[in-house]
Short mmCIF file of C-alpha atoms in Angstrom, two decimals:
data_model
loop_
_atom_site.label_atom_id
_atom_site.label_comp_id
_atom_site.label_asym_id
_atom_site.label_seq_id
_atom_site.Cartn_x
_atom_site.Cartn_y
_atom_site.Cartn_z
CA UNK A 1158 -25.41 4.55 -63.10
CA UNK A 1159 -23.52 7.17 -65.12
CA UNK A 1160 -22.65 9.22 -62.03
CA UNK A 1161 -21.43 6.07 -60.27
CA UNK A 1162 -19.07 5.18 -63.12
CA UNK A 1163 -17.83 8.76 -63.40
CA UNK A 1164 -17.13 9.12 -59.69
CA UNK A 1165 -15.53 5.68 -59.44
CA UNK A 1166 -13.09 6.78 -62.10
CA UNK A 1167 -12.30 9.97 -60.20
CA UNK A 1168 -12.00 8.50 -56.72
CA UNK A 1169 -10.04 5.36 -57.41
CA UNK A 1170 -10.24 1.72 -56.50
CA UNK A 1171 -12.08 0.16 -53.61
CA UNK A 1172 -10.35 -0.29 -50.29
CA UNK A 1173 -9.01 -3.76 -49.44
CA UNK A 1174 -11.54 -6.54 -49.07
CA UNK A 1175 -10.86 -6.92 -45.33
CA UNK A 1176 -11.74 -3.29 -44.73
CA UNK A 1177 -14.93 -3.46 -46.77
CA UNK A 1178 -16.06 -6.52 -44.84
CA UNK A 1179 -15.38 -4.77 -41.51
CA UNK A 1180 -17.23 -1.59 -42.43
CA UNK A 1181 -20.77 -0.77 -41.34
CA UNK A 1182 -21.46 0.34 -44.91
CA UNK A 1183 -19.90 -2.31 -47.12
CA UNK A 1184 -21.32 -1.45 -50.54
CA UNK A 1185 -21.33 2.31 -50.80
CA UNK A 1186 -22.62 2.52 -54.36
CA UNK A 1187 -25.58 0.25 -53.73
CA UNK A 1188 -26.49 2.37 -50.71
CA UNK A 1189 -26.07 5.63 -52.61
CA UNK A 1190 -28.18 4.51 -55.56
CA UNK A 1191 -30.92 3.21 -53.27
CA UNK A 1192 -31.04 6.53 -51.40
CA UNK A 1193 -31.74 8.43 -54.62
CA UNK A 1194 -34.02 5.90 -56.29
CA UNK A 1195 -36.23 5.36 -53.25
CA UNK A 1196 -35.58 8.18 -50.75
CA UNK A 1197 -38.79 7.58 -48.83
CA UNK A 1198 -38.09 3.88 -48.38
CA UNK A 1199 -34.46 4.56 -47.58
CA UNK A 1200 -34.98 7.25 -44.92
CA UNK A 1201 -38.13 5.59 -43.58
CA UNK A 1202 -36.06 2.49 -42.84
CA UNK A 1203 -33.46 4.59 -41.04
CA UNK A 1204 -36.13 6.42 -39.03
CA UNK A 1205 -37.58 3.15 -37.76
CA UNK A 1206 -34.33 2.45 -35.94
CA UNK A 1207 -35.57 4.95 -33.34
CA UNK A 1208 -38.44 5.16 -30.90
CA UNK A 1209 -41.56 7.10 -31.88
CA UNK A 1210 -44.32 8.00 -29.46
CA UNK A 1211 -46.56 8.08 -32.51
CA UNK A 1212 -45.45 6.47 -35.80
CA UNK A 1213 -45.06 8.73 -38.82
CA UNK A 1214 -47.58 8.38 -41.63
CA UNK A 1215 -45.53 9.81 -44.51
CA UNK A 1216 -41.78 10.05 -44.92
CA UNK A 1217 -41.48 13.20 -47.06
CA UNK A 1218 -43.46 16.21 -48.18
CA UNK A 1219 -41.47 18.41 -50.53
CA UNK A 1220 -42.89 21.65 -51.88
CA UNK A 1221 -39.83 23.46 -53.16
CA UNK A 1222 -38.06 24.95 -51.28
CA UNK A 1223 -39.86 23.65 -48.19
CA UNK A 1224 -39.45 20.05 -47.05
CA UNK A 1225 -40.91 18.16 -44.09
CA UNK A 1226 -40.01 14.67 -42.95
CA UNK A 1227 -41.74 11.87 -41.05
CA UNK A 1228 -45.11 13.60 -41.09
CA UNK A 1229 -47.52 12.77 -38.32
CA UNK A 1230 -44.79 11.21 -36.22
CA UNK A 1231 -44.08 12.20 -32.65
CA UNK A 1232 -40.68 11.66 -31.07
CA UNK A 1233 -38.09 13.36 -28.88
CA UNK A 1234 -34.41 13.26 -29.74
CA UNK A 1235 -33.42 13.16 -26.05
CA UNK A 1236 -35.60 10.13 -25.39
CA UNK A 1237 -33.73 8.36 -28.17
CA UNK A 1238 -30.34 9.67 -27.01
CA UNK A 1239 -30.73 8.91 -23.29
CA UNK A 1240 -33.87 7.11 -22.04
CA UNK A 1241 -33.62 4.40 -24.67
CA UNK A 1242 -30.07 3.54 -23.59
CA UNK A 1243 -30.44 4.15 -19.86
CA UNK A 1244 -33.21 1.54 -19.69
CA UNK A 1245 -31.10 -1.19 -21.22
CA UNK A 1246 -27.68 -2.83 -20.88
CA UNK A 1247 -25.93 0.39 -21.91
CA UNK A 1248 -27.13 2.19 -18.75
CA UNK A 1249 -23.67 1.91 -17.19
CA UNK A 1250 -21.71 2.63 -20.37
CA UNK A 1251 -19.84 5.95 -20.32
CA UNK A 1252 -21.78 8.47 -22.40
CA UNK A 1253 -19.57 11.54 -21.91
CA UNK A 1254 -15.88 11.54 -21.12
CA UNK A 1255 -14.78 15.06 -20.20
CA UNK A 1256 -11.11 16.05 -20.11
CA UNK A 1257 -9.72 19.28 -18.75
CA UNK A 1258 -6.46 20.88 -19.83
CA UNK A 1259 -5.06 20.16 -16.36
CA UNK A 1260 -5.64 16.43 -16.66
CA UNK A 1261 -8.93 16.33 -14.77
CA UNK A 1262 -11.49 13.90 -16.08
CA UNK A 1263 -15.17 13.31 -15.49
CA UNK A 1264 -17.14 10.32 -16.72
CA UNK A 1265 -20.92 10.27 -16.94
CA UNK A 1266 -22.72 7.04 -17.78
CA UNK A 1267 -25.98 7.03 -19.71
CA UNK A 1268 -27.86 6.52 -16.46
CA UNK A 1269 -26.06 9.39 -14.73
CA UNK A 1270 -26.45 11.73 -17.68
CA UNK A 1271 -30.18 11.01 -17.94
CA UNK A 1272 -30.58 11.77 -14.23
CA UNK A 1273 -28.84 15.14 -14.55
CA UNK A 1274 -30.62 16.11 -17.73
CA UNK A 1275 -34.02 15.29 -16.19
CA UNK A 1276 -33.14 17.30 -13.07
CA UNK A 1277 -32.09 20.36 -15.06
CA UNK A 1278 -35.13 20.02 -17.31
CA UNK A 1279 -37.30 20.09 -14.19
CA UNK A 1280 -35.41 23.20 -13.05
CA UNK A 1281 -36.00 24.93 -16.39
CA UNK A 1282 -39.71 24.23 -16.07
CA UNK A 1283 -39.61 25.73 -12.58
CA UNK A 1284 -38.14 28.89 -14.14
CA UNK A 1285 -41.14 29.04 -16.47
CA UNK A 1286 -39.55 27.59 -19.60
CA UNK A 1287 -42.19 25.92 -21.74
CA UNK A 1288 -42.40 24.05 -25.02
CA UNK A 1289 -41.23 26.30 -27.86
CA UNK A 1290 -39.41 28.79 -25.63
CA UNK A 1291 -35.84 29.65 -26.60
CA UNK A 1292 -32.86 29.26 -24.27
CA UNK A 1293 -29.40 30.63 -25.03
CA UNK A 1294 -26.47 28.44 -23.94
CA UNK A 1295 -23.19 30.37 -23.57
CA UNK A 1296 -21.01 27.75 -21.94
CA UNK A 1297 -17.47 26.39 -21.99
CA UNK A 1298 -16.93 22.90 -23.38
CA UNK A 1299 -18.06 20.99 -20.28
CA UNK A 1300 -20.69 18.35 -19.50
CA UNK A 1301 -22.84 21.10 -17.98
CA UNK A 1302 -23.17 22.78 -21.38
CA UNK A 1303 -24.36 19.52 -22.90
CA UNK A 1304 -26.73 18.91 -19.99
CA UNK A 1305 -28.27 22.33 -20.65
CA UNK A 1306 -28.77 21.54 -24.34
CA UNK A 1307 -30.37 18.18 -23.68
CA UNK A 1308 -32.57 19.51 -20.89
CA UNK A 1309 -34.01 22.11 -23.25
CA UNK A 1310 -34.75 19.56 -25.96
CA UNK A 1311 -36.25 17.17 -23.41
CA UNK A 1312 -39.09 19.59 -22.60
CA UNK A 1313 -39.50 20.94 -26.14
CA UNK A 1314 -37.63 24.20 -25.56
CA UNK A 1315 -35.35 25.36 -28.38
CA UNK A 1316 -31.71 25.79 -27.47
CA UNK A 1317 -29.39 28.19 -29.21
CA UNK A 1318 -25.76 27.65 -28.31
CA UNK A 1319 -23.48 30.65 -28.72
CA UNK A 1320 -19.78 29.88 -28.86
CA UNK A 1321 -18.22 30.99 -25.57
CA UNK A 1322 -15.68 33.29 -27.11
CA UNK A 1323 -17.95 35.53 -29.13
CA UNK A 1324 -18.21 39.03 -27.69
CA UNK A 1325 -20.89 41.22 -26.16
CA UNK A 1326 -22.49 42.43 -29.39
CA UNK A 1327 -22.68 38.94 -30.93
CA UNK A 1328 -24.21 37.41 -27.80
CA UNK A 1329 -26.73 40.21 -27.32
CA UNK A 1330 -27.78 40.10 -30.97
CA UNK A 1331 -28.47 36.37 -30.73
CA UNK A 1332 -30.38 36.68 -27.47
CA UNK A 1333 -32.63 39.31 -29.02
CA UNK A 1334 -33.09 37.63 -32.38
CA UNK A 1335 -34.05 34.32 -30.77
CA UNK A 1336 -36.33 36.02 -28.23
CA UNK A 1337 -34.71 33.96 -25.47
CA UNK A 1338 -36.22 33.84 -21.98
CA UNK A 1339 -33.24 32.22 -20.26
CA UNK A 1340 -29.46 32.36 -20.72
CA UNK A 1341 -27.37 29.49 -19.31
CA UNK A 1342 -23.84 30.84 -18.98
CA UNK A 1343 -20.43 29.99 -17.60
CA UNK A 1344 -18.43 32.56 -15.68
CA UNK A 1345 -15.09 31.40 -17.10
CA UNK A 1346 -13.59 29.00 -19.58
CA UNK A 1347 -10.01 27.75 -19.44
CA UNK A 1348 -7.42 27.91 -22.19
CA UNK A 1349 -3.69 27.37 -21.93
CA UNK A 1350 -3.99 27.14 -18.18
CA UNK A 1351 -5.60 30.53 -17.72
CA UNK A 1352 -9.21 31.51 -17.00
CA UNK A 1353 -11.00 33.39 -19.77
CA UNK A 1354 -13.62 35.79 -18.46
CA UNK A 1355 -17.13 35.12 -19.75
CA UNK A 1356 -19.14 36.67 -16.92
CA UNK A 1357 -18.49 40.28 -17.89
CA UNK A 1358 -19.53 39.51 -21.48
CA UNK A 1359 -22.81 37.98 -20.28
CA UNK A 1360 -23.58 40.83 -17.88
CA UNK A 1361 -23.05 43.45 -20.58
CA UNK A 1362 -24.95 41.47 -23.22
CA UNK A 1363 -28.00 40.98 -20.98
CA UNK A 1364 -28.10 44.49 -19.53
CA UNK A 1365 -31.64 45.84 -19.83
CA UNK A 1366 -33.01 42.61 -21.33
CA UNK A 1367 -35.86 40.61 -19.81
CA UNK A 1368 -33.94 37.36 -19.37
CA UNK A 1369 -33.05 35.06 -16.49
CA UNK A 1370 -29.37 34.05 -16.26
CA UNK A 1371 -28.38 30.65 -14.89
CA UNK A 1372 -24.68 30.73 -13.89
CA UNK A 1373 -22.32 27.78 -14.07
CA UNK A 1374 -19.69 29.21 -11.74
CA UNK A 1375 -16.15 27.85 -11.44
CA UNK A 1376 -14.11 30.92 -10.58
CA UNK A 1377 -15.94 33.66 -8.75
CA UNK A 1378 -19.18 34.64 -7.14
CA UNK A 1379 -21.91 35.38 -9.65
CA UNK A 1380 -24.67 37.98 -9.28
CA UNK A 1381 -27.57 37.30 -6.96
CA UNK A 1382 -31.16 38.37 -7.29
CA UNK A 1383 -34.45 37.33 -8.84
CA UNK A 1384 -32.99 37.25 -12.36
CA UNK A 1385 -29.97 35.10 -11.47
CA UNK A 1386 -29.65 31.45 -10.43
CA UNK A 1387 -26.80 29.03 -9.76
CA UNK A 1388 -26.57 26.09 -12.16
CA UNK A 1389 -25.61 23.47 -9.60
CA UNK A 1390 -28.14 24.71 -7.05
CA UNK A 1391 -30.87 24.34 -9.67
CA UNK A 1392 -29.57 20.99 -10.85
CA UNK A 1393 -29.38 19.34 -7.43
CA UNK A 1394 -32.32 21.24 -6.00
CA UNK A 1395 -34.79 19.49 -8.30
CA UNK A 1396 -35.80 15.89 -8.76
CA UNK A 1397 -35.44 14.13 -12.14
CA UNK A 1398 -39.15 14.40 -12.81
CA UNK A 1399 -39.26 15.97 -16.26
CA UNK A 1400 -39.97 13.32 -18.86
CA UNK A 1401 -39.21 13.55 -22.56
CA UNK A 1402 -42.12 15.44 -24.11
CA UNK A 1403 -43.62 13.83 -27.24
CA UNK A 1404 -43.01 16.33 -30.02
CA UNK A 1405 -43.97 16.57 -33.66
CA UNK A 1406 -41.16 15.39 -35.87
CA UNK A 1407 -40.85 18.91 -37.27
CA UNK A 1408 -40.70 20.61 -33.86
CA UNK A 1409 -37.62 22.91 -33.73
CA UNK A 1410 -34.70 21.37 -31.85
CA UNK A 1411 -32.20 24.21 -32.01
CA UNK A 1412 -31.28 27.50 -33.60
CA UNK A 1413 -27.61 27.82 -34.51
CA UNK A 1414 -26.42 31.13 -35.86
CA UNK A 1415 -24.02 31.25 -38.78
CA UNK A 1416 -20.88 33.30 -38.30
CA UNK A 1417 -22.21 36.37 -40.05
CA UNK A 1418 -19.21 36.55 -42.40
CA UNK A 1419 -21.52 37.43 -45.31
CA UNK A 1420 -23.91 39.71 -43.40
CA UNK A 1421 -26.14 39.50 -40.36
CA UNK A 1422 -25.87 36.13 -38.58
CA UNK A 1423 -28.67 33.83 -39.66
CA UNK A 1424 -30.43 31.52 -37.21
CA UNK A 1425 -30.43 28.10 -38.89
CA UNK A 1426 -33.25 25.89 -37.58
CA UNK A 1427 -32.97 22.12 -37.23
CA UNK A 1428 -35.76 19.85 -35.99
CA UNK A 1429 -36.11 16.77 -33.78
CA UNK A 1430 -37.04 14.06 -36.26
CA UNK A 1431 -35.07 14.58 -39.45
CA UNK A 1432 -31.92 15.82 -37.72
CA UNK A 1433 -31.96 12.78 -35.42
CA UNK A 1434 -32.25 10.33 -38.30
CA UNK A 1435 -29.63 11.97 -40.53
CA UNK A 1436 -26.80 12.71 -38.12
CA UNK A 1437 -27.00 9.25 -36.56
CA UNK A 1438 -27.00 7.62 -40.01
CA UNK A 1439 -23.74 9.32 -40.98
CA UNK A 1440 -22.01 8.54 -37.69
CA UNK A 1441 -22.81 4.87 -38.24
CA UNK A 1442 -21.99 4.75 -41.96
CA UNK A 1443 -19.57 7.52 -42.97
CA UNK A 1444 -17.67 7.63 -39.66
CA UNK A 1445 -18.19 3.87 -39.34
CA UNK A 1446 -18.51 3.96 -35.54
CA UNK A 1447 -19.34 0.67 -33.83
CA UNK A 1448 -21.49 0.43 -30.69
CA UNK A 1449 -18.64 -0.29 -28.25
CA UNK A 1450 -16.23 2.33 -29.60
CA UNK A 1451 -14.93 5.69 -28.38
CA UNK A 1452 -15.51 8.69 -30.65
CA UNK A 1453 -13.83 12.08 -30.32
CA UNK A 1454 -14.87 15.21 -32.22
CA UNK A 1455 -12.37 17.92 -31.29
CA UNK A 1456 -14.84 20.73 -31.97
CA UNK A 1457 -16.92 22.82 -29.55
CA UNK A 1458 -20.63 22.72 -28.79
CA UNK A 1459 -20.83 26.26 -30.17
CA UNK A 1460 -20.52 24.92 -33.72
CA UNK A 1461 -22.59 22.49 -35.80
CA UNK A 1462 -19.91 19.79 -35.56
CA UNK A 1463 -20.24 19.92 -31.78
CA UNK A 1464 -24.03 19.71 -31.94
CA UNK A 1465 -24.02 16.78 -34.33
CA UNK A 1466 -20.91 14.84 -33.34
CA UNK A 1467 -20.04 15.70 -29.74
CA UNK A 1468 -23.62 15.67 -28.47
CA UNK A 1469 -26.46 14.18 -30.46
CA UNK A 1470 -25.23 11.48 -32.86
CA UNK A 1471 -22.87 9.70 -30.40
CA UNK A 1472 -25.61 9.60 -27.76
CA UNK A 1473 -28.16 8.39 -30.30
CA UNK A 1474 -25.89 5.45 -31.12
CA UNK A 1475 -25.17 4.74 -27.45
CA UNK A 1476 -21.39 5.15 -27.70
CA UNK A 1477 -18.82 7.10 -25.66
CA UNK A 1478 -18.19 10.70 -26.75
CA UNK A 1479 -15.03 12.54 -25.69
CA UNK A 1480 -14.90 16.29 -25.08
CA UNK A 1481 -11.82 18.24 -24.04
CA UNK A 1482 -11.82 21.85 -22.89
CA UNK A 1483 -8.88 24.02 -23.87
CA UNK A 1484 -6.13 24.08 -26.47
CA UNK A 1485 -5.24 20.78 -28.17
CA UNK A 1486 -1.48 21.49 -27.88
CA UNK A 1487 -1.49 22.39 -24.18
CA UNK A 1488 0.35 21.64 -21.93
CA UNK A 1489 2.48 20.22 -24.76
CA UNK A 1490 1.98 19.10 -28.39
CA UNK A 1491 1.45 15.48 -27.37
CA UNK A 1492 -1.56 16.22 -25.12
CA UNK A 1493 -4.11 15.10 -27.68
CA UNK A 1494 -2.26 11.92 -28.57
CA UNK A 1495 -1.76 11.03 -24.93
CA UNK A 1496 -5.52 11.12 -24.49
CA UNK A 1497 -6.04 8.96 -27.58
CA UNK A 1498 -3.72 6.35 -26.06
CA UNK A 1499 -5.17 6.58 -22.54
CA UNK A 1500 -8.80 6.29 -23.56
CA UNK A 1501 -8.30 4.06 -26.62
CA UNK A 1502 -10.06 6.42 -29.02
CA UNK A 1503 -11.18 4.62 -32.18
CA UNK A 1504 -12.47 7.38 -34.45
CA UNK A 1505 -11.53 11.06 -34.36
CA UNK A 1506 -13.06 14.04 -36.17
CA UNK A 1507 -10.91 17.16 -36.36
CA UNK A 1508 -10.12 20.16 -38.57
CA UNK A 1509 -7.41 20.72 -41.19
CA UNK A 1510 -6.12 23.59 -39.04
CA UNK A 1511 -5.40 21.11 -36.24
CA UNK A 1512 -3.61 18.71 -38.59
CA UNK A 1513 -1.45 21.53 -39.93
CA UNK A 1514 -0.64 22.61 -36.37
CA UNK A 1515 0.57 19.10 -35.52
CA UNK A 1516 2.57 19.03 -38.76
CA UNK A 1517 4.36 22.16 -37.57
CA UNK A 1518 5.33 20.51 -34.27
CA UNK A 1519 6.61 17.41 -36.04
CA UNK A 1520 5.91 13.65 -36.03
CA UNK A 1521 7.92 12.99 -32.87
CA UNK A 1522 5.01 14.14 -30.69
CA UNK A 1523 2.39 11.60 -31.82
CA UNK A 1524 5.17 9.01 -32.03
CA UNK A 1525 5.50 9.18 -28.24
CA UNK A 1526 2.13 7.46 -27.84
CA UNK A 1527 0.44 4.22 -28.79
CA UNK A 1528 -2.17 5.22 -31.38
CA UNK A 1529 -3.03 1.67 -32.38
CA UNK A 1530 -6.69 2.10 -31.35
CA UNK A 1531 -7.20 4.98 -33.81
CA UNK A 1532 -8.47 3.53 -37.09
CA UNK A 1533 -10.22 6.48 -38.72
CA UNK A 1534 -9.43 10.21 -38.81
CA UNK A 1535 -12.11 12.34 -40.44
CA UNK A 1536 -11.28 15.94 -41.29
CA UNK A 1537 -13.60 18.82 -42.22
CA UNK A 1538 -14.17 22.52 -41.71
CA UNK A 1539 -12.07 23.87 -44.57
CA UNK A 1540 -10.16 22.35 -47.49
CA UNK A 1541 -7.78 19.57 -46.45
CA UNK A 1542 -4.61 20.29 -48.44
CA UNK A 1543 -2.75 17.27 -49.85
CA UNK A 1544 0.32 17.89 -47.66
CA UNK A 1545 -1.77 17.71 -44.47
CA UNK A 1546 -3.55 14.57 -45.70
CA UNK A 1547 -0.26 12.84 -46.48
CA UNK A 1548 1.24 13.82 -43.11
CA UNK A 1549 -1.74 12.40 -41.20
CA UNK A 1550 -1.79 9.31 -43.41
CA UNK A 1551 1.92 8.73 -42.76
CA UNK A 1552 2.39 9.66 -39.13
CA UNK A 1553 -1.02 9.09 -37.56
CA UNK A 1554 -2.20 6.12 -39.60
CA UNK A 1555 1.14 4.41 -40.21
CA UNK A 1556 1.07 4.86 -44.00
CA UNK A 1557 -2.50 3.53 -44.04
CA UNK A 1558 -1.57 0.22 -42.45
CA UNK A 1559 -3.57 0.98 -39.31
CA UNK A 1560 -6.43 3.06 -40.66
CA UNK A 1561 -7.66 5.84 -42.90
CA UNK A 1562 -7.76 9.61 -43.25
CA UNK A 1563 -11.00 10.76 -44.88
CA UNK A 1564 -12.12 14.22 -45.93
CA UNK A 1565 -15.69 15.50 -45.78
CA UNK A 1566 -17.61 18.71 -46.45
CA UNK A 1567 -20.78 20.17 -44.96
CA UNK A 1568 -21.95 23.24 -43.09
CA UNK A 1569 -24.36 24.51 -40.45
CA UNK A 1570 -27.29 24.42 -42.84
CA UNK A 1571 -26.71 20.75 -43.73
CA UNK A 1572 -26.38 19.16 -40.29
CA UNK A 1573 -24.06 16.30 -41.28
CA UNK A 1574 -21.55 15.07 -43.89
CA UNK A 1575 -22.70 15.85 -47.41
CA UNK A 1576 -19.65 15.21 -49.59
CA UNK A 1577 -16.88 12.90 -48.46
CA UNK A 1578 -14.73 9.84 -49.01
CA UNK A 1579 -16.27 6.77 -47.34
CA UNK A 1580 -13.59 4.48 -45.95
CA UNK A 1581 -14.42 1.75 -48.47
CA UNK A 1582 -13.32 4.06 -51.30
CA UNK A 1583 -9.72 5.04 -51.85
CA UNK A 1584 -8.96 8.59 -50.76
CA UNK A 1585 -7.32 10.99 -53.17
CA UNK A 1586 -5.41 13.89 -51.58
CA UNK A 1587 -6.96 17.25 -52.39
CA UNK A 1588 -10.30 15.69 -53.41
CA UNK A 1589 -13.09 15.75 -50.85
CA UNK A 1590 -14.84 12.72 -52.30
CA UNK A 1591 -18.32 11.98 -53.60
CA UNK A 1592 -21.92 12.89 -52.72
CA UNK A 1593 -22.99 10.82 -49.75
CA UNK A 1594 -26.28 8.85 -49.56
CA UNK A 1595 -29.29 11.12 -49.91
CA UNK A 1596 -27.26 13.85 -51.61
CA UNK A 1597 -27.80 14.82 -55.23
CA UNK A 1598 -24.94 17.16 -56.08
CA UNK A 1599 -24.01 19.00 -59.25
CA UNK A 1600 -21.52 21.66 -60.31
CA UNK A 1601 -23.06 24.38 -62.47
CA UNK A 1602 -21.98 27.62 -64.12
CA UNK A 1603 -23.40 31.07 -63.39
CA UNK A 1604 -26.40 30.33 -65.64
CA UNK A 1605 -27.19 27.11 -63.81
CA UNK A 1606 -25.94 24.77 -66.54
CA UNK A 1607 -24.05 21.68 -65.41
CA UNK A 1608 -20.34 21.83 -66.25
CA UNK A 1609 -18.21 18.86 -67.37
CA UNK A 1610 -15.65 17.17 -65.09
CA UNK A 1611 -12.50 19.20 -64.50
CA UNK A 1612 -14.20 22.59 -64.70
CA UNK A 1613 -15.00 24.70 -61.68
CA UNK A 1614 -18.36 26.23 -60.86
CA UNK A 1615 -21.04 26.45 -58.20
CA UNK A 1616 -21.99 23.50 -56.05
CA UNK A 1617 -25.73 22.79 -56.13
CA UNK A 1618 -27.67 20.28 -54.04
CA UNK A 1619 -30.68 19.10 -56.01
CA UNK A 1620 -32.87 17.58 -53.31
CA UNK A 1621 -33.36 17.79 -49.53
CA UNK A 1622 -32.39 15.19 -46.97
CA UNK A 1623 -33.81 14.80 -43.45
CA UNK A 1624 -31.03 16.62 -41.57
CA UNK A 1625 -31.00 19.64 -43.85
CA UNK A 1626 -32.10 22.95 -42.25
CA UNK A 1627 -35.79 23.82 -42.29
CA UNK A 1628 -35.73 27.61 -42.23
CA UNK A 1629 -34.01 30.74 -40.90
CA UNK A 1630 -35.42 31.77 -37.52
CA UNK A 1631 -37.68 34.81 -37.86
CA UNK A 1632 -37.03 35.14 -41.59
#
């Protein structure tokens, strides 16, 4: 209870009663305390929201530093993200809403997305991809990139998405480190109205390697031959026969390489069971998304935010997820806000860099559009400076009368929000918030001793949670 009283004093008062009553998570402190006092009961309850081919026998096995969750259970994250919804009343709900810079849109319902994922999964099997094999995805931000990810996971293959913008050396290094058998690649992406060449990067990166390249072609002819295939020909040339393979809860779901800013890029491994439970929990509670709402994470599938909050968590909750290829300020600085108005976006997740960019353009651009649907703006990726918070609070959330701006912190290794300000607590500019449920956080000095409030130090997480990384691939 001491940490609760301390953090309450630092964060501020509770949000208004009406907002607490409307929130999915109404009593944050009760939830937080329960998650630390009874983590197995807490996370076991969350896990039972999903379908398991075989129920788990134990919630947690923790032998420092290793941790395993939902032992003995068999599941498949794609079954829970697609099949579960496509069989029910949400079959015709829009799962993915794709927007191009040029105004093009594509909507895929849960039923349509399941059909395409099953077709491409069948195609991957026809190429020889088996359970445990690694597949590199080097794709622009399009539904086809997401279909490739989900198709891999559906058959137990391990996808590793490489941001389509990294160069030859970075792509080749990741292909080799993962030991990938297949590369699914786009020939171009589009930014500021111009095509960005990806094909030459892929051809150089795969030269001399024993890999099969599947090309998603939008601009030019792609290479032919036994080691090259066309994405759409594979997709529509196969029937949706591949079912979701029952997998151990700890079966690897994906490898996502860190940027390499502190050395060689490290392949962070996340798994089907724990990652599924954790990222969905935080979308429902921290981001407070309701089942009939529209959610937009303005990231890319090449990053952990895109994995967790463009692809997996929104589909697990059965909601509509928006993705937009290209620059957020093209063709003009109101492009993003026009889309919020047109599609009635309820919750948005973006980066401080984006907020500062819109600050530079001025409040007249968002003011051109009806943003009344937008009730929560979550920001992460780097520190959210107080000036950016206040600008968003004032000009995007109407001085807080319409909704909230909340900060949060996490990283590739952690899978989902770890520190943050839940909407039922009052935000304080320049302060990220509090440890979220499941998170035991401390600030320590160089000797590992906890420091008092107001002093800086090293952030330490004292216990694992289900969506925390399992290992570094090959290390």
